[in-house]
XYZ file of C-alpha atoms in Angstrom:
703
model
C 60.975 -60.043 0.244
C 61.556 -61.369 3.652
C 62.021 -59.672 7.096
C 66.203 -59.257 7.628
C 67.426 -58.614 11.126
C 70.594 -56.703 11.061
C 73.006 -56.973 14.683
C 74.969 -53.755 15.269
C 77.871 -54.161 17.519
C 80.163 -51.179 19.140
C 83.343 -52.364 20.962
C 82.712 -55.115 22.935
C 79.284 -54.042 24.831
C 76.383 -55.777 22.911
C 73.845 -53.158 21.018
C 70.344 -53.618 21.140
C 68.797 -55.506 18.651
C 66.769 -53.506 16.273
C 64.030 -55.036 14.034
C 64.047 -53.590 10.510
C 60.805 -54.583 8.380
C 60.286 -53.814 4.629
C 57.468 -53.424 3.509
C 56.998 -54.853 -0.106
C 55.933 -52.557 -2.891
C 52.175 -52.605 -3.670
C 51.383 -54.411 -6.705
C 50.421 -52.213 -9.865
C 46.716 -51.076 -9.504
C 44.816 -52.876 -12.409
C 43.792 -50.287 -15.689
C 39.963 -49.317 -15.186
C 37.962 -50.689 -18.036
C 37.320 -48.476 -20.773
C 33.840 -49.174 -20.741
C 33.521 -47.999 -16.767
C 35.516 -44.540 -17.768
C 32.852 -43.916 -20.839
C 29.589 -45.104 -18.175
C 31.103 -42.529 -15.918
C 31.881 -39.589 -18.600
C 28.259 -40.299 -19.864
C 26.646 -40.368 -16.356
C 28.441 -36.716 -15.992
C 26.991 -35.494 -19.224
C 23.507 -36.461 -18.408
C 23.361 -35.240 -14.783
C 25.107 -31.966 -15.726
C 23.072 -29.195 -15.456
C 23.082 -27.838 -18.593
C 22.084 -31.005 -20.230
C 19.019 -30.814 -17.724
C 18.211 -27.525 -19.007
C 18.440 -28.033 -22.702
C 16.691 -31.263 -22.347
C 13.476 -29.461 -20.436
C 14.223 -26.617 -23.069
C 13.194 -29.019 -26.255
C 10.646 -30.595 -24.246
C 9.456 -27.504 -23.464
C 8.864 -25.899 -26.694
C 7.666 -29.462 -28.084
C 5.110 -29.453 -26.076
C 4.157 -25.783 -26.728
C 3.039 -26.697 -30.033
C 1.193 -29.802 -28.332
C -0.481 -27.366 -25.848
C -1.472 -25.097 -28.315
C -3.238 -27.264 -30.852
C -5.202 -28.413 -27.706
C -5.918 -24.770 -26.971
C -6.929 -23.858 -30.839
C -8.982 -26.839 -31.218
C -10.913 -25.792 -27.809
C -11.328 -22.328 -28.994
C -12.407 -23.708 -32.462
C -15.159 -26.197 -30.821
C -16.714 -23.188 -28.590
C -17.092 -21.151 -31.556
C -18.717 -23.802 -33.371
C -20.832 -25.173 -31.164
C -23.183 -23.975 -28.217
C -20.476 -25.115 -25.352
C -19.576 -21.852 -23.933
C -23.388 -20.693 -23.717
C -24.138 -24.214 -21.666
C -21.003 -23.655 -19.448
C -22.043 -20.192 -18.678
C -25.279 -21.203 -18.125
C -24.193 -24.149 -15.179
C -21.730 -22.051 -13.639
C -24.374 -18.958 -12.908
C -26.824 -21.881 -11.750
C -24.166 -23.043 -9.499
C -23.418 -19.969 -8.019
C -27.268 -19.121 -7.310
C -27.687 -16.374 -9.720
C -30.749 -17.525 -11.840
C -30.797 -14.411 -13.725
C -27.845 -14.881 -15.093
C -28.293 -18.326 -16.048
C -31.814 -17.513 -17.685
C -29.979 -15.048 -19.705
C -26.966 -17.276 -21.034
C -29.722 -19.872 -22.017
C -31.588 -17.524 -24.318
C -28.106 -16.572 -25.645
C -27.425 -20.106 -26.209
C -31.052 -20.426 -27.750
C -30.421 -17.627 -30.014
C -27.063 -19.153 -31.510
C -28.578 -22.566 -32.026
C -31.290 -20.945 -33.984
C -28.534 -18.521 -35.928
C -26.681 -22.231 -36.653
C -29.840 -23.416 -38.052
C -30.591 -20.901 -40.450
C -26.890 -20.461 -41.942
C -27.272 -24.589 -42.314
C -30.340 -24.146 -44.231
C -28.876 -21.589 -46.628
C -26.204 -24.000 -47.153
C -28.570 -26.194 -48.946
C -30.080 -23.507 -51.021
C -26.588 -21.977 -51.840
C -25.039 -23.829 -54.892
C -28.197 -23.339 -56.683
C -28.132 -19.803 -56.042
C -24.126 -19.650 -56.678
C -24.417 -21.406 -59.902
C -27.309 -19.156 -60.935
C -25.058 -16.388 -59.766
C -22.114 -17.223 -61.833
C -24.297 -17.584 -65.226
C -25.762 -14.523 -64.627
C -23.264 -12.633 -63.942
C -20.816 -14.103 -66.274
C -23.158 -13.389 -69.198
C -23.491 -9.442 -67.969
C -19.740 -8.958 -67.593
C -18.917 -10.781 -71.239
C -21.830 -8.118 -72.501
C -20.249 -5.237 -70.972
C -16.521 -5.909 -72.191
C -18.238 -6.684 -75.511
C -19.713 -3.403 -75.087
C -16.790 -1.615 -74.137
C -15.053 -3.133 -77.379
C -17.437 -1.854 -79.683
C -17.269 1.392 -78.740
C -13.334 1.214 -78.940
C -13.655 -0.004 -82.366
C -15.723 2.567 -83.216
C -13.149 5.124 -81.883
C -10.134 3.668 -83.498
C -12.143 2.602 -86.530
C -10.209 -0.893 -85.837
C -13.125 -3.774 -85.684
C -10.502 -5.846 -84.020
C -10.673 -4.138 -80.976
C -14.166 -5.403 -80.517
C -12.450 -8.380 -78.801
C -9.479 -6.344 -76.987
C -11.255 -6.473 -73.704
C -12.634 -10.053 -73.512
C -9.084 -10.811 -74.022
C -7.348 -8.215 -71.538
C -9.400 -10.177 -68.979
C -8.436 -13.550 -70.203
C -4.917 -12.159 -69.935
C -5.431 -11.290 -66.584
C -6.697 -14.709 -65.402
C -3.890 -16.332 -66.942
C -1.364 -13.916 -65.211
C -2.818 -14.731 -61.874
C -2.897 -18.565 -62.380
C 0.983 -18.325 -63.361
C 1.573 -16.804 -60.016
C -0.453 -18.891 -58.016
C 1.304 -21.670 -59.792
C 4.644 -20.166 -58.778
C 4.052 -19.700 -55.148
C 1.742 -22.798 -54.537
C 4.917 -24.765 -54.007
C 6.526 -22.685 -51.464
C 3.418 -21.981 -49.707
C 2.892 -25.932 -49.496
C 6.546 -25.986 -47.526
C 6.319 -23.116 -45.578
C 2.612 -23.056 -44.428
C 3.240 -26.118 -42.453
C 6.242 -24.324 -40.236
C 3.998 -20.860 -40.038
C 1.010 -23.279 -38.556
C 3.156 -24.876 -35.944
C 4.457 -21.547 -35.341
C 1.285 -20.042 -34.392
C 0.692 -23.181 -32.449
C 4.141 -22.799 -30.246
C 3.073 -19.291 -30.230
C -0.418 -19.697 -28.821
C 0.769 -22.645 -26.116
C 4.011 -20.435 -25.100
C 1.666 -17.656 -23.908
C -0.645 -19.688 -22.170
C 2.771 -21.916 -20.519
C 0.800 -24.920 -22.093
C 3.348 -27.597 -20.476
C 3.979 -29.867 -17.897
C 5.579 -28.074 -14.804
C 8.805 -30.300 -15.154
C 9.330 -28.561 -18.523
C 8.885 -25.368 -17.406
C 11.805 -22.412 -16.287
C 12.861 -22.409 -13.158
C 11.476 -19.394 -12.124
C 7.960 -20.396 -13.170
C 8.319 -24.011 -11.776
C 9.230 -22.634 -8.364
C 6.472 -20.137 -8.241
C 8.760 -17.235 -8.564
C 7.475 -14.145 -10.625
C 4.411 -16.409 -11.954
C 2.013 -14.094 -13.575
C -1.324 -13.993 -12.120
C -4.137 -15.854 -14.316
C -7.457 -16.674 -13.906
C -7.165 -20.447 -13.760
C -4.380 -19.862 -10.698
C -7.051 -17.866 -9.535
C -9.626 -20.655 -9.548
C -7.311 -23.019 -8.769
C -5.902 -21.874 -5.561
C -9.515 -20.976 -4.559
C -10.351 -24.425 -5.135
C -7.652 -26.358 -2.862
C -8.253 -23.630 -0.231
C -10.079 -26.232 1.722
C -13.617 -25.056 1.899
C -15.773 -27.753 0.923
C -18.937 -25.919 -0.454
C -16.618 -23.513 -2.550
C -14.517 -26.589 -4.327
C -18.085 -28.506 -4.823
C -19.580 -25.312 -6.206
C -16.259 -25.080 -8.459
C -16.725 -28.827 -9.572
C -20.271 -28.169 -10.483
C -19.371 -24.816 -12.938
C -19.274 -26.054 -16.787
C -16.426 -22.999 -16.774
C -14.777 -24.846 -14.066
C -15.171 -21.053 -12.164
C -14.075 -19.054 -13.998
C -17.312 -17.303 -14.169
C -16.854 -16.238 -10.147
C -13.655 -13.861 -11.686
C -14.006 -9.981 -11.986
C -11.515 -8.888 -14.697
C -7.874 -8.953 -13.300
C -6.734 -5.682 -13.218
C -3.060 -4.272 -12.907
C -3.097 -2.259 -9.577
C 0.640 -0.829 -8.465
C 2.972 -3.503 -8.239
C 0.788 -6.202 -8.497
C -3.134 -7.458 -9.638
C -6.373 -7.130 -8.271
C -9.505 -9.405 -9.142
C -12.910 -9.405 -7.173
C -14.227 -12.801 -6.726
C -17.905 -13.465 -6.403
C -18.238 -16.730 -4.009
C -21.207 -19.061 -4.943
C -24.305 -19.323 -2.229
C -22.924 -21.257 0.848
C -19.784 -19.635 0.734
C -18.946 -16.892 3.479
C -16.463 -14.197 3.118
C -15.054 -14.573 6.263
C -14.124 -18.492 5.251
C -11.786 -17.231 2.696
C -10.597 -14.440 4.974
C -9.369 -16.720 7.371
C -7.553 -18.782 4.966
C -4.854 -16.119 3.958
C -1.866 -18.004 4.423
C -3.213 -21.144 2.547
C -4.207 -18.703 -0.391
C -1.311 -16.897 -0.864
C 0.493 -20.398 -0.788
C -1.759 -21.887 -3.497
C -0.964 -18.495 -5.504
C 2.829 -18.987 -5.156
C 3.156 -15.675 -2.868
C 4.028 -15.073 0.395
C 1.171 -14.320 2.983
C 2.079 -10.478 3.266
C 1.948 -10.378 -0.804
C -1.638 -11.195 -0.421
C -4.795 -8.996 0.737
C -8.208 -9.937 1.204
C -10.678 -6.967 1.824
C -14.482 -7.039 1.061
C -15.973 -4.577 -1.277
C -19.257 -3.210 -1.192
C -20.664 -5.698 -3.798
C -22.204 -8.508 -1.532
C -21.102 -12.202 -1.364
C -17.386 -10.521 -2.972
C -13.528 -10.888 -1.797
C -11.377 -8.524 -3.537
C -7.978 -9.838 -3.512
C -4.540 -7.931 -4.105
C -1.752 -9.806 -5.042
C 1.491 -8.292 -4.930
C 4.424 -9.191 -7.988
C 6.411 -11.863 -5.631
C 8.979 -9.448 -3.980
C 7.553 -6.386 -4.875
C 6.703 -5.519 -1.489
C 10.319 -5.496 -0.302
C 11.471 -2.679 -2.374
C 11.642 0.848 -0.878
C 9.144 3.259 -2.396
C 10.092 6.780 -3.221
C 11.118 9.875 -0.911
C 8.508 11.730 0.175
C 7.257 15.137 -1.570
C 8.664 17.386 1.334
C 11.834 16.545 0.744
C 12.221 16.706 -3.257
C 10.035 19.720 -3.674
C 11.072 22.785 -1.840
C 7.753 24.593 -2.417
C 5.311 22.162 -1.055
C 2.880 24.416 0.980
C 0.303 22.695 3.293
C -3.276 23.892 4.249
C -4.939 22.813 7.070
C -8.478 23.002 6.104
C -8.275 22.048 2.467
C -4.952 20.336 1.875
C -3.847 16.605 2.378
C -0.672 15.534 3.789
C 1.601 13.250 1.440
C 1.996 9.934 3.677
C 3.243 7.364 1.071
C 1.935 5.086 -1.679
C -1.096 2.560 -1.357
C -0.630 -0.934 -2.490
C -1.607 0.209 -5.946
C 1.000 2.717 -6.433
C -0.964 5.675 -6.209
C -0.174 8.423 -3.982
C -1.742 8.051 -0.319
C -2.643 11.630 1.044
C -4.547 11.811 4.153
C -6.550 15.156 5.034
C -6.138 16.608 8.641
C -8.739 18.743 8.949
C -10.663 18.524 12.303
C -9.365 14.847 12.989
C -8.087 13.541 16.071
C -5.558 10.912 15.180
C -4.179 7.482 17.094
C -0.860 5.648 15.614
C -0.002 2.508 17.114
C 2.469 -0.384 16.375
C 5.212 -2.258 18.060
C 8.311 -0.841 19.386
C 11.160 0.694 16.163
C 8.817 0.130 13.529
C 8.221 3.718 12.320
C 5.545 5.048 14.593
C 7.343 8.423 15.482
C 8.418 9.066 11.702
C 5.009 8.479 10.534
C 3.569 11.052 12.832
C 6.380 13.326 12.128
C 6.200 13.381 8.822
C 2.057 14.493 8.941
C 3.230 17.049 11.898
C 6.080 18.540 9.046
C 3.792 18.775 6.469
C 1.429 20.481 8.415
C 4.094 22.950 10.167
C 4.397 24.472 6.927
C 0.847 26.327 7.403
C 2.119 29.216 9.644
C -1.495 29.573 11.452
C -1.338 26.119 12.865
C -0.040 25.894 16.469
C 1.900 22.731 17.827
C 1.742 21.481 21.528
C 3.929 18.685 21.691
C 5.082 15.875 24.497
C 7.923 13.543 23.403
C 8.054 10.669 25.821
C 10.878 8.905 24.336
C 12.996 11.872 25.092
C 15.510 11.126 22.391
C 15.528 14.198 20.356
C 13.052 12.892 17.479
C 11.103 16.070 17.919
C 13.890 18.411 18.528
C 13.667 20.163 15.094
C 9.893 21.448 16.421
C 12.130 24.067 18.637
C 11.015 27.182 17.439
C 7.690 26.194 15.979
C 5.634 24.418 18.927
C 4.697 26.360 21.395
C 5.565 23.740 24.085
C 7.434 21.120 23.803
C 8.303 18.390 26.179
C 10.767 16.015 25.716
C 11.901 13.292 28.186
C 10.755 9.538 29.318
C 10.648 10.308 33.397
C 7.432 10.866 35.156
C 8.222 14.186 35.678
C 8.085 14.326 31.777
C 4.671 12.310 32.155
C 3.422 14.882 34.792
C 4.100 17.689 32.195
C 2.852 16.284 29.024
C -0.663 15.230 31.599
C -0.763 19.290 32.308
C -0.106 20.080 28.790
C -3.203 17.948 27.766
C -4.929 19.541 30.613
C -4.229 22.951 29.256
C -5.356 22.438 26.066
C -8.621 21.013 27.591
C -8.801 24.555 29.267
C -8.159 26.135 26.021
C -11.011 24.433 24.409
C -13.614 25.477 26.649
C -12.532 28.841 26.655
C -13.033 28.533 22.725
C -16.244 27.003 22.816
C -17.518 29.787 25.281
C -16.304 32.323 22.806
C -18.224 30.372 19.772
C -21.467 30.438 22.201
C -20.899 34.391 22.365
C -19.821 34.591 18.617
C -20.797 32.142 16.404
C -18.945 33.385 13.984
C -15.236 33.752 15.412
C -12.785 31.601 14.062
C -9.545 29.785 15.820
C -6.771 28.435 14.697
C -5.711 24.818 14.858
C -4.086 23.780 17.855
C -2.464 20.220 17.706
C -1.865 18.717 20.667
C 0.933 15.519 19.888
C 1.848 13.146 22.822
C 4.553 10.543 21.576
C 4.387 7.213 23.422
C 1.476 8.121 25.218
C 1.694 4.786 26.539
C 3.332 6.386 29.620
C 1.223 8.862 30.177
C -1.571 6.068 30.914
C 0.793 3.564 33.054
C 2.122 6.578 34.615
C 2.303 5.784 38.415
C 2.499 8.699 39.995
C 0.049 10.693 41.721
C -0.812 14.485 42.670
C -1.210 16.221 45.866
C -4.931 15.283 46.235
C -4.034 11.387 45.270
C -5.554 11.802 41.701
C -3.197 9.540 39.347
C -1.794 10.885 36.559
C -2.175 7.483 34.383
C -4.901 4.899 34.253
C -8.469 4.807 32.882
C -10.484 5.838 35.882
C -12.865 8.915 36.371
C -9.862 10.546 38.851
C -7.195 9.794 36.187
C -5.730 12.815 35.052
C -4.468 12.206 31.577
C -7.159 9.782 30.441
C -10.006 12.392 31.797
C -8.230 15.401 29.612
C -7.918 12.982 26.621
C -11.841 11.847 26.522
C -12.714 15.617 27.000
C -10.683 16.567 23.992
C -11.654 13.779 22.086
C -15.253 14.770 22.798
C -15.577 18.371 21.836
C -12.092 19.809 20.870
C -12.998 18.584 16.882
C -15.466 21.684 16.871
C -12.729 24.317 18.096
C -9.861 22.568 15.894
C -8.465 21.618 19.146
C -7.206 18.317 18.127
C -4.984 15.099 19.839
C -2.498 12.951 18.122
C -1.233 10.039 20.014
C 1.221 7.715 18.999
C 1.455 4.030 21.156
C 3.152 1.451 21.670
C 1.002 -2.369 21.552
C -2.096 -1.251 22.327
C -4.084 -3.108 25.286
C -7.131 -2.126 27.534
C -4.361 -0.954 30.226
C -2.030 1.109 28.076
C -4.910 2.240 25.476
C -8.256 2.508 26.987
C -11.116 1.778 24.917
C -12.841 5.414 25.070
C -9.543 6.633 23.954
C -8.872 4.628 21.175
C -12.564 4.685 19.746
C -12.492 8.458 20.199
C -9.888 8.952 17.517
C -11.197 10.010 13.570
C -7.754 8.662 11.745
C -6.402 5.190 13.405
C -3.584 3.809 12.106
C -1.481 0.596 12.809
C 1.972 -0.739 11.920
C 2.677 -4.164 12.665
C 0.991 -5.762 15.738
C 1.502 -9.199 17.476
C -2.030 -10.016 17.562
C -5.454 -9.853 15.664
C -7.072 -8.790 19.326
C -4.165 -6.006 18.879
C -5.546 -5.032 15.678
C -9.092 -4.704 16.620
C -8.303 -2.051 19.138
C -6.082 -0.299 17.209
C -8.518 -0.259 14.358
C -11.564 -1.170 15.487
C -13.606 -4.241 14.804
C -15.115 -3.769 11.628
C -11.976 -2.751 9.757
C -10.552 -5.946 10.830
C -13.288 -7.959 9.666
C -13.663 -6.508 6.716
C -9.765 -7.287 5.986
C -7.447 -4.897 7.832
C -4.833 -7.259 9.462
C -1.905 -5.172 10.483
C -1.402 -8.264 12.821
C 0.128 -10.012 9.479
C 2.502 -7.543 8.851
C 6.337 -8.557 8.844
C 8.502 -7.559 12.239
C 11.309 -5.672 10.579
C 10.690 -6.462 7.144
C 7.814 -4.174 7.036
C 8.732 -1.103 8.703
C 6.600 2.083 7.832
C 3.973 0.285 6.472
C 0.500 1.184 8.030
C -3.309 -0.447 7.776
C -5.440 3.322 7.859
C -8.689 3.272 8.817
C -10.321 6.994 8.243
C -12.512 9.064 6.311
C -9.436 11.606 5.443
C -8.115 9.128 2.881
C -9.143 7.920 -0.633
C -9.818 4.139 -0.674
C -12.061 2.153 -2.932
C -15.670 2.135 -2.275
C -16.870 -0.177 0.077
C -13.489 -0.647 1.505
C -12.966 0.679 5.579
C -9.021 0.429 5.455
C -6.062 0.522 3.270
C -2.822 -0.309 3.371
C 0.080 2.280 3.097
C 3.273 2.350 2.449
C 4.372 5.504 4.020
C 7.473 7.508 3.203
C 10.494 7.867 5.952
C 11.798 11.273 6.208
C 15.259 10.785 8.078
C 16.141 13.276 10.793
C 18.514 15.506 8.703
C 15.976 16.352 5.573
C 13.532 16.839 8.867
C 15.591 19.115 10.278
C 15.721 21.061 6.675
C 11.861 20.964 5.943
C 11.549 22.365 9.980
C 13.743 25.258 8.909
C 11.270 26.291 6.243
C 8.507 26.208 8.745
C 10.277 28.233 10.862
C 11.019 30.687 8.798
C 7.316 31.457 7.895
C 6.704 31.908 11.792
C 7.161 35.202 13.844
C 9.345 34.116 16.576
C 8.095 31.382 18.313
C 9.674 31.033 21.608
C 8.995 27.277 22.523
C 8.320 26.473 26.230
C 10.381 23.360 27.436
C 8.914 22.588 30.589
C 5.877 23.379 32.182
C 6.981 24.554 35.817
C 4.261 24.364 38.472
C 4.415 25.656 42.383
C 6.646 28.594 42.175
C 6.750 32.196 42.303
C 7.101 33.970 38.873
C 7.419 37.642 38.341
C 4.703 38.362 35.658
C 7.030 41.122 33.818
C 9.768 37.942 33.300
C 7.543 35.815 32.074
C 5.751 37.969 29.747
C 9.231 38.710 28.330
C 9.737 34.685 28.285
C 6.949 33.864 26.125
C 6.388 37.322 23.973
C 8.874 35.580 21.198
C 11.667 37.034 19.274
C 9.242 39.143 17.047
C 8.827 43.001 16.729
C 5.430 42.115 17.800
C 3.446 39.629 20.031
C -0.142 39.293 19.939
C -1.721 39.481 23.197
C -3.801 36.547 23.245
C -0.940 34.532 22.529
C 0.712 35.584 25.412
C -2.204 34.651 27.411
C -1.928 31.347 26.159
C 1.592 30.892 26.902
C 1.461 32.322 30.370
C -1.339 29.906 31.164
C 0.823 26.838 29.841
C 3.979 28.444 31.722
C 2.030 28.389 35.062
C -1.603 27.827 35.188
C -2.115 28.177 38.739
C -0.837 31.925 38.546
C -2.079 32.621 35.081
C -4.850 30.034 34.176
C -7.651 32.250 34.811
C -6.374 35.895 33.049
C -7.835 37.896 30.439
C -6.878 40.371 28.513
C -8.089 42.761 31.343
C -5.387 41.254 33.895
C -2.603 41.369 31.170
C -3.256 45.015 30.601
C -3.175 45.859 33.815
C 0.559 44.436 33.884
C 1.640 46.376 31.376
C 0.247 49.740 31.767
C 2.010 49.590 35.132
C 5.246 49.689 33.492
C 4.141 52.007 30.976
C 3.408 49.540 28.271
C -0.075 50.280 26.416
C -1.323 47.125 24.079
C -2.455 48.609 20.658
C -4.370 47.355 17.274
C -2.600 46.044 14.159
C -4.555 44.460 11.579
C -7.915 43.988 13.902
C -5.782 42.032 16.524
C -4.286 43.466 19.919
C -0.476 43.415 19.960
C 2.599 44.790 22.243
C 5.891 45.871 21.078
C 8.693 43.206 21.908
C 10.620 46.304 22.500
C 8.443 48.227 24.837
C 8.970 44.707 27.116
C 12.258 44.458 26.924
C 12.768 48.493 27.729
C 10.279 48.129 30.806
C 12.104 45.414 31.822
C 15.366 46.806 31.893
C 14.116 50.130 33.772
C 12.723 48.102 36.581
C 16.054 46.129 36.896
C 18.204 49.909 37.201
C 15.558 51.195 39.280
C 16.005 48.501 41.597
C 19.775 48.419 41.653
C 20.095 51.781 42.294
C 17.160 50.965 45.239
C 19.431 48.795 46.178
C 22.459 50.439 46.384
């Protein structure tokens, strides 16, 4: 089609020339050949995921039969020859265990001797068998004829003589008939049954190439832990001595492994390392070992058991550690009680799925870890349980001050909440008061060795603030720091040294331990040391001690944010496998609302505890008003408790008070202490009445 130019005219004025180009219609596309369309369709079908999955399934189940035949042949060969004994002998020799090697050699010799005897017996067995058949047949016929004679005499029929013989012949013919009927189908079905048996063996052992296995197994997800997988993971660990020893072992390293045991949400196996391989060489390659086992690093734990030259591997089921554990028994069972001396706090579960319970009796405690990983919740759950023992007293300083410990109002005798230096100063003075109470108890114990004291638990959460506090007192003594003049440090050190003997215990929670915010002498004084996730191995050693980390404790390998509430615990107050120096515990999380409910139950057990929320120093106080403030809400108050609370309220004014000082003040207002169940008490109403009468008299005098 050619290009056309059209000239348009309006009146007499020339119009602009417009060029119109007409594009010719495109030629119709050539049809796609049939063979091309067929090829594309075939390619789509062949490369489709369903086709690939089907092909892998067919190949897998076919190869299971071949693999099962190979495994059955190997088992048969092992059963008929001494190869098994040779493998075990070489394996024991390679590991340097010559006593076991000699035992396997002796077993092999016995097997060969027994096999030779059986073969020699086979040479004589045909003759012996023929003789036995002839003798047995003759005796059998004779017995049948004798039976027939007896029947003939009894029935008076001579034909009964051969009746037993004919019955036996008929029975034999029946058996032959049955065999003839069954033989044909058996020959037809037998091979299929044999193939099915071989398939079952191959399927159980996953005897197929990796490309043919299901996706979850091919990708390593959920792959079951077998001896061969463990040995292969150790062989490929990159330790030359270990790799060479496994190659030299006749059983390819299987003798190194103990039984693989189900242990909670994973499995556990002890590995006896060959001579020349140190346990720390395996511990140092935890990540590579985990990857060789198709696991993440946090799903494999390596510890050192009691046996020499042995490592214990705990391997989690894939993804199992990301599943939450159940609620605390304190939440689900309202009848739970506590006993400071004999009981154990339900803290969580260990990796084996067993309940992890901690004894708190006469044990100082330290919990550390990074911020927002569950430190306060873990510490608070222990205190909530112990609060259910009404005899235990609590002094608490929460230096975070966001209400995590507010539910202990009415349970704790002292509750300081706040993050400022002023709150740190009050917490320091609280710990110093605990030190004085400890010294008072020691003096009383010297005077009376049989005297018993209620447990006093002094809790400082976010204790790193106390060690890092820059404030100094009027005598220029620093509240923080770790010098001989540092008030908080010296008080904690003193309680760690002697407090356990008189049940004055210090529990601290800290963040990111360093030598500055957690001095060595303080952290080494704790009997129970627990750590959440940390940033480095050096911090792990500060938190738990060198031995626990060298034996496999690894809080620095926990996952930030994902392993909240997971603690590595080093303590003699918790059950752990023999030979281990630490254990990993997944703690129960108790949220604020259920924590308040548990605290309410604990408060109901106590007789009107008055909680002091500040330790006020340097101001004048009226003794009777202060006695009224600390006497509590119950009908009676123990005089000894009043003295201790007054000392906590104002150590300068009341720190040196004795029972005589309290009695003089009370008697001046007409209040007489008396004994109740062997202890001196004061009526609450008497104090209220005396205070009211004094105020009335003062008002009258003023008027």
